[in-house]
CSV table of C-alpha atoms in Angstrom, one decimal:
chain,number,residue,atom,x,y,z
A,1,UNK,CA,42.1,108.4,38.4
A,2,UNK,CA,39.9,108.3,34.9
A,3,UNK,CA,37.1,110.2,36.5
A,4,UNK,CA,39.3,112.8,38.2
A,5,UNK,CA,41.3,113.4,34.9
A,6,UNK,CA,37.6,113.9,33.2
A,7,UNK,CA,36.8,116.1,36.0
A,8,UNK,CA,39.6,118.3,36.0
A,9,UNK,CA,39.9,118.6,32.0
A,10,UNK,CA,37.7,121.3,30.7
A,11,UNK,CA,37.4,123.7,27.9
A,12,UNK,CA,37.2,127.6,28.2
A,13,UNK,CA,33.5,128.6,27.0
A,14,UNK,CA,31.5,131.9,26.9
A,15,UNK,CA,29.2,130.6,29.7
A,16,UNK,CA,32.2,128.9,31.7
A,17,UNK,CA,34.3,126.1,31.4
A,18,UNK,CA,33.2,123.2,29.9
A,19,UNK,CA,33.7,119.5,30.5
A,20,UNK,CA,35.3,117.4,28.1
A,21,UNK,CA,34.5,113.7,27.7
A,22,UNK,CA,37.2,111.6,27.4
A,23,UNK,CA,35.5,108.9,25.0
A,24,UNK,CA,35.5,111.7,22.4
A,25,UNK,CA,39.5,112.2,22.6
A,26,UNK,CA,40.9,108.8,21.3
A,27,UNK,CA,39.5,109.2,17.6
A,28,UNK,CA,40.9,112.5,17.3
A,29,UNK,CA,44.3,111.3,17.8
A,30,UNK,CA,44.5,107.6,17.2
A,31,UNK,CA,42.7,108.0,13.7
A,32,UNK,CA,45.2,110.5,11.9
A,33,UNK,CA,48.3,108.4,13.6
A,34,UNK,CA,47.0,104.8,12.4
A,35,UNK,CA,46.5,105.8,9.1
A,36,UNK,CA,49.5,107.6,8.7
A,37,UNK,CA,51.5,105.0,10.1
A,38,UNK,CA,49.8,102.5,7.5
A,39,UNK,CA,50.3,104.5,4.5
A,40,UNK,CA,53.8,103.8,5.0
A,41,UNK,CA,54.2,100.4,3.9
A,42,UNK,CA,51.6,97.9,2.6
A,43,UNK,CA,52.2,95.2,5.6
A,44,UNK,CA,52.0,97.9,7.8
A,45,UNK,CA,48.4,99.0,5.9
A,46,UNK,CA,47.4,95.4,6.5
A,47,UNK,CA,48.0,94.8,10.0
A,48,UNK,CA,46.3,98.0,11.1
A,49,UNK,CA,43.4,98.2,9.0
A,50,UNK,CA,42.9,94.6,10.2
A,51,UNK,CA,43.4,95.4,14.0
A,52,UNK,CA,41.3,98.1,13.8
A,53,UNK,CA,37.6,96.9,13.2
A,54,UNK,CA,38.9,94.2,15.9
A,55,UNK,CA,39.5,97.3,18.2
A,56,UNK,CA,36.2,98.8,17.7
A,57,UNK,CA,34.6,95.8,17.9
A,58,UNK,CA,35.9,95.1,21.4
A,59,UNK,CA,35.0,98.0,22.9
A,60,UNK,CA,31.7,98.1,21.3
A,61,UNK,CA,31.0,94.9,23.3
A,62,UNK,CA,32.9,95.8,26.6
A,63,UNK,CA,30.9,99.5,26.8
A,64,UNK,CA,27.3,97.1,25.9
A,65,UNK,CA,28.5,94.3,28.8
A,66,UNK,CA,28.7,97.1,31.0
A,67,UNK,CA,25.8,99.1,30.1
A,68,UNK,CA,27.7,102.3,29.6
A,69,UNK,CA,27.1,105.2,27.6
A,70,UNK,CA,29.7,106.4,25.1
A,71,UNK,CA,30.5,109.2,22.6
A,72,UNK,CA,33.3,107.5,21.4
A,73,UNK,CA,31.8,105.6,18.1
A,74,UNK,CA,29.6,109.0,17.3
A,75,UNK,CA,33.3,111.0,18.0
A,76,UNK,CA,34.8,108.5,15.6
A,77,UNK,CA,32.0,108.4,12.5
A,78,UNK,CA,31.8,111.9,12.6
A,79,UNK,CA,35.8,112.7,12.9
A,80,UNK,CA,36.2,109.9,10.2
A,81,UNK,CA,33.8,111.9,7.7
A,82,UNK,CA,35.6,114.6,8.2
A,83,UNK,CA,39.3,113.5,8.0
A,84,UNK,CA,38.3,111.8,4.9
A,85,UNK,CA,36.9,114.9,3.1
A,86,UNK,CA,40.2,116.8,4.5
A,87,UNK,CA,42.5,114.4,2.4
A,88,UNK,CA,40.7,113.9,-0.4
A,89,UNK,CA,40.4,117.6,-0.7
A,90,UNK,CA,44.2,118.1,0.5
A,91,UNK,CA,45.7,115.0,-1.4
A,92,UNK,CA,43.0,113.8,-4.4
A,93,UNK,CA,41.9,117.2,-5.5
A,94,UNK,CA,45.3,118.9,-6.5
A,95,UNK,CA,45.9,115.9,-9.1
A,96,UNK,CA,43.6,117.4,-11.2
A,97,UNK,CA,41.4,114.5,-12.4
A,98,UNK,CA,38.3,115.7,-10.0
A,99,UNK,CA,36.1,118.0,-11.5
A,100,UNK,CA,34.5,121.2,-9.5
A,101,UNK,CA,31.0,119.4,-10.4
A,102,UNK,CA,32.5,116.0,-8.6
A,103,UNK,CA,33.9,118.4,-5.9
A,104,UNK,CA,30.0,120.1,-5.2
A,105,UNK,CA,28.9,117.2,-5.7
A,106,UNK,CA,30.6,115.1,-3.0
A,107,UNK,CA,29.9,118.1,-0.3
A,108,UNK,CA,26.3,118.3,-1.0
A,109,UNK,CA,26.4,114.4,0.3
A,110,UNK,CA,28.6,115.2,3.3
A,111,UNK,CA,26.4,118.1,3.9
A,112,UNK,CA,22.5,116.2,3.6
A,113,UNK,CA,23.9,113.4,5.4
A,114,UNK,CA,25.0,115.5,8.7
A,115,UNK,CA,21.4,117.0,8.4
A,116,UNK,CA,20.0,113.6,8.2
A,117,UNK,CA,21.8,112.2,11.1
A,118,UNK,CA,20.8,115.8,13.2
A,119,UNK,CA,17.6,114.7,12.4
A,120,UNK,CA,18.4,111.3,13.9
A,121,UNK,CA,19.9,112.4,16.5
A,122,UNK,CA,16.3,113.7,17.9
A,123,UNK,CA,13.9,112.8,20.3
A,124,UNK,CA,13.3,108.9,19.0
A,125,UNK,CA,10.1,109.0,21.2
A,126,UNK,CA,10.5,108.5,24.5
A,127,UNK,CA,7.5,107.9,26.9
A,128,UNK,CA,6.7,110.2,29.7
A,129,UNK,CA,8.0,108.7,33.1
A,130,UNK,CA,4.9,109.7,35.4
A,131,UNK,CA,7.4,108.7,38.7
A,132,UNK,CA,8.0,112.1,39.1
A,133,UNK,CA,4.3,113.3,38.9
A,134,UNK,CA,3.0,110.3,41.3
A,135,UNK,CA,5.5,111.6,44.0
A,136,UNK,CA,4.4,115.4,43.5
A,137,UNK,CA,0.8,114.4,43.9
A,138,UNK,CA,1.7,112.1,46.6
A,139,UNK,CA,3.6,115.3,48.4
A,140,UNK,CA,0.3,117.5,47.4
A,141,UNK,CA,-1.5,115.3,48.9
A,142,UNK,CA,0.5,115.0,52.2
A,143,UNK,CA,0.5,118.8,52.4
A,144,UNK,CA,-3.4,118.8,52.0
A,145,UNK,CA,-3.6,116.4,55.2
A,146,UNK,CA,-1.3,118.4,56.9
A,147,UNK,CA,-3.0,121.7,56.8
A,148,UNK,CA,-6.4,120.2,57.5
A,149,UNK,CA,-4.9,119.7,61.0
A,150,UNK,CA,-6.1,123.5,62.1
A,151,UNK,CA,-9.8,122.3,61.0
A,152,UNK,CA,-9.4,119.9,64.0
A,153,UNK,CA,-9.4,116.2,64.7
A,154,UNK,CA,-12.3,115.5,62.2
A,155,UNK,CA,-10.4,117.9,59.6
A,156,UNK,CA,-7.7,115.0,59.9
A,157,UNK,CA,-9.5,112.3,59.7
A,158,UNK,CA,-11.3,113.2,56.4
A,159,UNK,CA,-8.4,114.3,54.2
A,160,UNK,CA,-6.2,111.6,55.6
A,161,UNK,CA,-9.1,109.2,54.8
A,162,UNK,CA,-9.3,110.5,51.2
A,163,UNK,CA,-6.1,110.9,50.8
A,164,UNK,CA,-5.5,107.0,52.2
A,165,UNK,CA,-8.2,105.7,49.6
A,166,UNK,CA,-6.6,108.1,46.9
A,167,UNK,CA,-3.6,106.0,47.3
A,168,UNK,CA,-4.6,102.7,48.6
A,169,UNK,CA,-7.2,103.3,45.4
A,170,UNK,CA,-4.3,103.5,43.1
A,171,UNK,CA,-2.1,101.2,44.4
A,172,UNK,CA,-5.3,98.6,44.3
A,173,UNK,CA,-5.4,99.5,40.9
A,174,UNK,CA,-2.2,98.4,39.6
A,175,UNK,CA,-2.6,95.6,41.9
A,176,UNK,CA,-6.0,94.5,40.3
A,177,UNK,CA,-4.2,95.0,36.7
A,178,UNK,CA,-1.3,92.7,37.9
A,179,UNK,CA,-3.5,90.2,39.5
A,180,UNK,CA,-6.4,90.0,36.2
A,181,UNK,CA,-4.0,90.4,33.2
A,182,UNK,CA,-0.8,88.3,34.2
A,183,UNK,CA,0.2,87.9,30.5
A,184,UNK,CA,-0.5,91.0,29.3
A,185,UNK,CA,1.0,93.1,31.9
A,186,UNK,CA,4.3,91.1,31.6
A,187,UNK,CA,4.5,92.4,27.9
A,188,UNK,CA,3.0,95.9,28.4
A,189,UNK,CA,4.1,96.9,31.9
A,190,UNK,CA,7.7,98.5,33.0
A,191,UNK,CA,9.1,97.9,36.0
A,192,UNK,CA,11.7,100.5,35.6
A,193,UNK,CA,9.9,103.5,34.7
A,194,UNK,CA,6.7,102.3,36.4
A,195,UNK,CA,4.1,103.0,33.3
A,196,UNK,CA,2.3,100.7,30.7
A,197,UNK,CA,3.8,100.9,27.6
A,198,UNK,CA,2.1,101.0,24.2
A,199,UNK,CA,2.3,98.2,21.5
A,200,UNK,CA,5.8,97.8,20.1
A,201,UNK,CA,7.0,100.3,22.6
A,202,UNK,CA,10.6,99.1,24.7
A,203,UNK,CA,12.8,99.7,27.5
A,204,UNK,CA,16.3,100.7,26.5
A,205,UNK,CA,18.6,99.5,29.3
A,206,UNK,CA,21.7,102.4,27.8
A,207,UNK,CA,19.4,105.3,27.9
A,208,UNK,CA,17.2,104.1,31.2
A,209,UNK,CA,13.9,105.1,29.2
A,210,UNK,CA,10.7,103.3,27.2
A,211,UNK,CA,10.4,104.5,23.7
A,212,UNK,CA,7.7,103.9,21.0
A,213,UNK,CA,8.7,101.4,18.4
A,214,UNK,CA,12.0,101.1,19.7
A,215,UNK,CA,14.0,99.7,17.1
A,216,UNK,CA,17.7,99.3,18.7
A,217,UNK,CA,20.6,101.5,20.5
A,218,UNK,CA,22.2,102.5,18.3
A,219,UNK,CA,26.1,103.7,19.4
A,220,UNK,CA,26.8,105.4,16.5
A,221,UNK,CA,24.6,108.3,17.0
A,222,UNK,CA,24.8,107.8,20.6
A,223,UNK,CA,20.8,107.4,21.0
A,224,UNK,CA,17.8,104.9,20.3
A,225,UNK,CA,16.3,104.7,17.3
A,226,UNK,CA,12.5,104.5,17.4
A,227,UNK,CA,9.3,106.3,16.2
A,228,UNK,CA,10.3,109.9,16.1
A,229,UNK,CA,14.0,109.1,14.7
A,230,UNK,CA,13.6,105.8,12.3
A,231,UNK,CA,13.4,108.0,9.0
A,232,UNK,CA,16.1,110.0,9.8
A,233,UNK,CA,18.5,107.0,10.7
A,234,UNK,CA,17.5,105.1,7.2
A,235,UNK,CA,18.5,108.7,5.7
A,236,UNK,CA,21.5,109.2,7.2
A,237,UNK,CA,22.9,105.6,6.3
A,238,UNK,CA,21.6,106.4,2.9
A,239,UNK,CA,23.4,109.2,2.4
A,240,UNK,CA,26.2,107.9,3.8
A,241,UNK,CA,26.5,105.0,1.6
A,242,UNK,CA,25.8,106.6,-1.5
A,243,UNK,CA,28.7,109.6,-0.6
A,244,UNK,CA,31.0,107.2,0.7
A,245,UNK,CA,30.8,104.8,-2.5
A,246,UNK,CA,31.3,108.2,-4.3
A,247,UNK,CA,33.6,109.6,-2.7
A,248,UNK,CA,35.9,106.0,-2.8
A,249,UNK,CA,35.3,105.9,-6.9
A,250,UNK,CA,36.5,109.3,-7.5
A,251,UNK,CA,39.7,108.5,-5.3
A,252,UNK,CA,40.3,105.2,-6.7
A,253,UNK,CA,39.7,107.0,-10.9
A,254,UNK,CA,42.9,109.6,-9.8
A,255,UNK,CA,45.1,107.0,-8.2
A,256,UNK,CA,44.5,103.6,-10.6
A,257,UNK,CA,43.2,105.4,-13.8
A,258,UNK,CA,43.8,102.4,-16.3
A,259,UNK,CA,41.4,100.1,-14.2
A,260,UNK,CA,37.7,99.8,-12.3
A,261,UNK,CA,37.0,101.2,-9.1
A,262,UNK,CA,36.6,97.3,-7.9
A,263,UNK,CA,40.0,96.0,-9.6
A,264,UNK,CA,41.8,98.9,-8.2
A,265,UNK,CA,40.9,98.7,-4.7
A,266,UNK,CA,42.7,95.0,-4.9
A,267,UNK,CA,45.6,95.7,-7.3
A,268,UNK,CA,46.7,99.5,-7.5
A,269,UNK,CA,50.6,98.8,-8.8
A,270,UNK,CA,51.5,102.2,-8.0
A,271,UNK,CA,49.2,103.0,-5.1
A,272,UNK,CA,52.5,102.8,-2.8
A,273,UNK,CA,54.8,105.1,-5.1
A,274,UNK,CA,54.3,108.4,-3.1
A,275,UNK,CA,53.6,109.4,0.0
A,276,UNK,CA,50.3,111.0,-1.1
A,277,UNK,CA,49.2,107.6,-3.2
A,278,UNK,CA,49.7,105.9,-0.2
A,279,UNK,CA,47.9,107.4,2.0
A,280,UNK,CA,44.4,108.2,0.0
A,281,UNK,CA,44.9,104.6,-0.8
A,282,UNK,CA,44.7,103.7,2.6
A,283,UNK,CA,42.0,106.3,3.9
A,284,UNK,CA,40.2,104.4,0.5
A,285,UNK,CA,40.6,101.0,2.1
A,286,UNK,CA,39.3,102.3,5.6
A,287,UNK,CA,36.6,103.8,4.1
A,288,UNK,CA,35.5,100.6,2.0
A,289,UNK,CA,35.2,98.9,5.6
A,290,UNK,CA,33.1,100.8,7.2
A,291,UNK,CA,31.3,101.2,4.3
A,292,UNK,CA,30.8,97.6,4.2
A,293,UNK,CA,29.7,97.6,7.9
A,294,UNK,CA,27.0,100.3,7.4
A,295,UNK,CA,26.1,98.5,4.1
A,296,UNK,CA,25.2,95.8,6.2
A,297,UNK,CA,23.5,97.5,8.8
A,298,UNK,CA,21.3,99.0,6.1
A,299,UNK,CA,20.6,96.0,4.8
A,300,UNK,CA,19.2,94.7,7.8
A,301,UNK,CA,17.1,97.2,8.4
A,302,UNK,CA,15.5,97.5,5.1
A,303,UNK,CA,14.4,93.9,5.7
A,304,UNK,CA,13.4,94.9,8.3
A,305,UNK,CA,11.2,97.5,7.1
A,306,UNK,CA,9.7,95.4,4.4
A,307,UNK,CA,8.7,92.5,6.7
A,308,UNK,CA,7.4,95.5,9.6
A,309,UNK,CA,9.5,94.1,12.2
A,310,UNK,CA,11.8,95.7,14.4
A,311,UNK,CA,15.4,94.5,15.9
A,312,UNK,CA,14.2,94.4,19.4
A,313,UNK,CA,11.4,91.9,18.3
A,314,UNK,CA,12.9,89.8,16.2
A,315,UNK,CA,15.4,89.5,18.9
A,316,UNK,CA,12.6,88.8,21.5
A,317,UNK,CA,11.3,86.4,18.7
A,318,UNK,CA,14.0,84.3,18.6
A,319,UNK,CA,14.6,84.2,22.4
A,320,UNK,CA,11.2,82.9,22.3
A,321,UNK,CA,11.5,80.6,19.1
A,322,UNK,CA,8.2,82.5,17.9
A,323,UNK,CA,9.6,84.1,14.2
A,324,UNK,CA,10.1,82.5,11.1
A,325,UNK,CA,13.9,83.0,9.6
A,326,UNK,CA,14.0,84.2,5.9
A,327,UNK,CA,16.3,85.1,3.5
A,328,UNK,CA,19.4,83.1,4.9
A,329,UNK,CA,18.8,84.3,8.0
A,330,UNK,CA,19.0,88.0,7.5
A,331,UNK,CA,15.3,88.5,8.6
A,332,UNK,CA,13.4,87.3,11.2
A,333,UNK,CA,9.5,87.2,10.1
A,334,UNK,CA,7.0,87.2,13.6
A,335,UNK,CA,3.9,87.4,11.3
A,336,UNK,CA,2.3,89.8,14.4
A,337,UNK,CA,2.5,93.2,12.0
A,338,UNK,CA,3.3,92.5,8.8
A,339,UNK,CA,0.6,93.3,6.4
A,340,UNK,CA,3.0,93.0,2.8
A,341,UNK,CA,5.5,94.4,1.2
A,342,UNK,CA,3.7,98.3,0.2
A,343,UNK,CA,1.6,98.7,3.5
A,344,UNK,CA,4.8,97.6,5.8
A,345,UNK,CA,6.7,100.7,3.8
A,346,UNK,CA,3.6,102.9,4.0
A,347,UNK,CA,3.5,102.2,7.4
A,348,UNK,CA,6.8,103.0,8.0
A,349,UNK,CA,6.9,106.5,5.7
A,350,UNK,CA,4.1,107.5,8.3
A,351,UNK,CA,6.0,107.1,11.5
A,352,UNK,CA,5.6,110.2,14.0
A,353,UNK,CA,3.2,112.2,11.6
A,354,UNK,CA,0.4,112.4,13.8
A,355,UNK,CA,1.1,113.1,18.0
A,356,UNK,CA,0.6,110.0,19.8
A,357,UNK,CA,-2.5,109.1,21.3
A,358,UNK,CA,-2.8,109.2,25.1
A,359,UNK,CA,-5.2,106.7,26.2
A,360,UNK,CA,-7.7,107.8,30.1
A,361,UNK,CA,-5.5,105.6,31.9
A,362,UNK,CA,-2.3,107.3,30.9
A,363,UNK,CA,-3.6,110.4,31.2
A,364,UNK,CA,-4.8,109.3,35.3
């Protein structure tokens, strides 16, 4: 019934009628509603800002169990930035205690932080699956033996001779590289797209494709996050943390103005006088959690960068009880690339500058 509804509901478009996915509709109603319905009392504030990082969080891990794709965390970031600039413009502004600097200000955030995650949202280097050039040459091949048929029996049995040892030579190949280099071809070889991949490169299992470097999946943007797209990600959550942290200052200066950003966001006394109190002071609160989620995230992946280790391999790492834990835990240290603190962040500040390097047996 799901997949007939997505079927059937489109969108007119210039070019024809366009199908809508369904994962992106929730946010754009439940969002508005929740926080709506908690700006009307504080226990009602409490049990759905409480509910709904559990929510998330649930299907976050039922979509990974399942291995599905979803736009419904990149159709909830991106409708939560902008319902959040909509009421502070519509409900903080108007008081009069934001200035048109703070105003420009704020926007020129919003707006580097959507060209940061565009930039994200890239190619994050994805290696070229050769199955589809194997099976043309393996057609071109069967067409050559084919035509050589008019050339007579002899015609036949040459160019299906060649062509038998052109594929009997590769497949011997692969064989011979299985058969030497057991260890290595365990690490470096893909089963799935059928190519040897490059140091540090991964198989994501969401997007069906190897990628340099891969980092992670990450559902948020609704991609992987490797070579190519690694800057861009750090850049977005930058700029998203600095804006948001901004942006929740400003609001909590017009509603609590006798006390700190921090002391207000526990105890606002009149934060529940008005309507319009209410509800920036609940959009603040919703606002301060995700904020501390992508804090985190950050976090980790700063770490990350300074030790030059990626997610995927200090997850392999500890699988394989091969990496050193550090700093509480946050970091997993596997010693294989890190070369100190300013070469791991030069390292890093060079990703996809130059094209990568095809080696001969890629290129065969």
């Amino acid at each position: 019934i799901a997949d007939t509804v997505a079927d059937r509901v489109r969108v007119p478009w210039f070019a024809g009628a366009v199908k809508v996915n369904l994962s992106l509709v929730p946010p754009l109603v439940l969002l508005p509603v929740l926080l709506h319905v908690a700006a009307l009392h504080f226990l009602l504030g409490l049990v759905v800002l409480t509910s709904l990082p559990v929510v998330v969080l649930w299907y976050y891990y039922l979509t990974h169990r399942r291995k599905e794709r979803t736009l419904f965390f990149l159709s909830l970031g991106l409708f939560s930035l902008g319902y959040m600039y909509y009421v502070f413009l519509q409900e903080v502004v108007p008081r009069g205690h934001v200035g048109y600097s703070q105003v420009v200000a704020l926007t020129c955030g919003l707006i580097l932080m959507l060209a940061a995650l565009s930039r994200a949202k890239k190619d994050p280097g994805y290696l070229p699956t050769p199955a589809s050039d194997v099976k043309s040459s393996h057609q071109g091949l069967t067409n050559k033996s084919v035509r050589g048929s008019s050339n007579g029996l002899h015609g036949i049995t040459t160019s299906g001779a060649a062509s038998g040892r052109a594929v009997n030579g590769e497949a011997k190949g692969y064989s011979r590289m299985l058969a030497e280099e057991p260890e290595g071809v365990k690490k470096d070889w893909c089963i799935k797209c059928q190519l040897v991949r490059p140091a540090r490169a991964g198989h994501c299992r969401l997007c069906g494709r190897c990628v340099r470097r891969l980092d992670h999946h990450c559902v948020w943007i609704n991609s992987c996050v490797g070579e190519q797209n690694h800057q861009g990600f750090i850049l977005a959550l930058s700029f998203f943390m600095l804006t948001s942290v901004y942006g929740i200052t400003l609001t909590l200066h017009t509603i609590c103005r006798d006390r700190t950003p921090f002391v207000a966001l526990f105890y606002c006394p009149g934060a529940y006088s008005d309507y319009s109190s209410a509800l920036s002071f609940t959009c603040v609160w919703y606002c301060a959690i995700v904020t501390a989620g992508m804090g985190y995230i950050l976090l980790i992946q700063l770490l990350n960068i300074s030790y030059n280790v990626t997610e995927r391999e200090a997850r392999l790492a500890l699988r394989d009880n091969t990496g050193r834990r550090l700093l509480g835990g946050l970091v997993i240290d596997t010693g294989q690339y890190n070369r100190g603190f300013l070469c791991n962040w030069g390292h890093f500040l060079s990703l996809g500058s130059s094209p990568p390097q095809h080696s001969a047996e890629d290129i065969v």
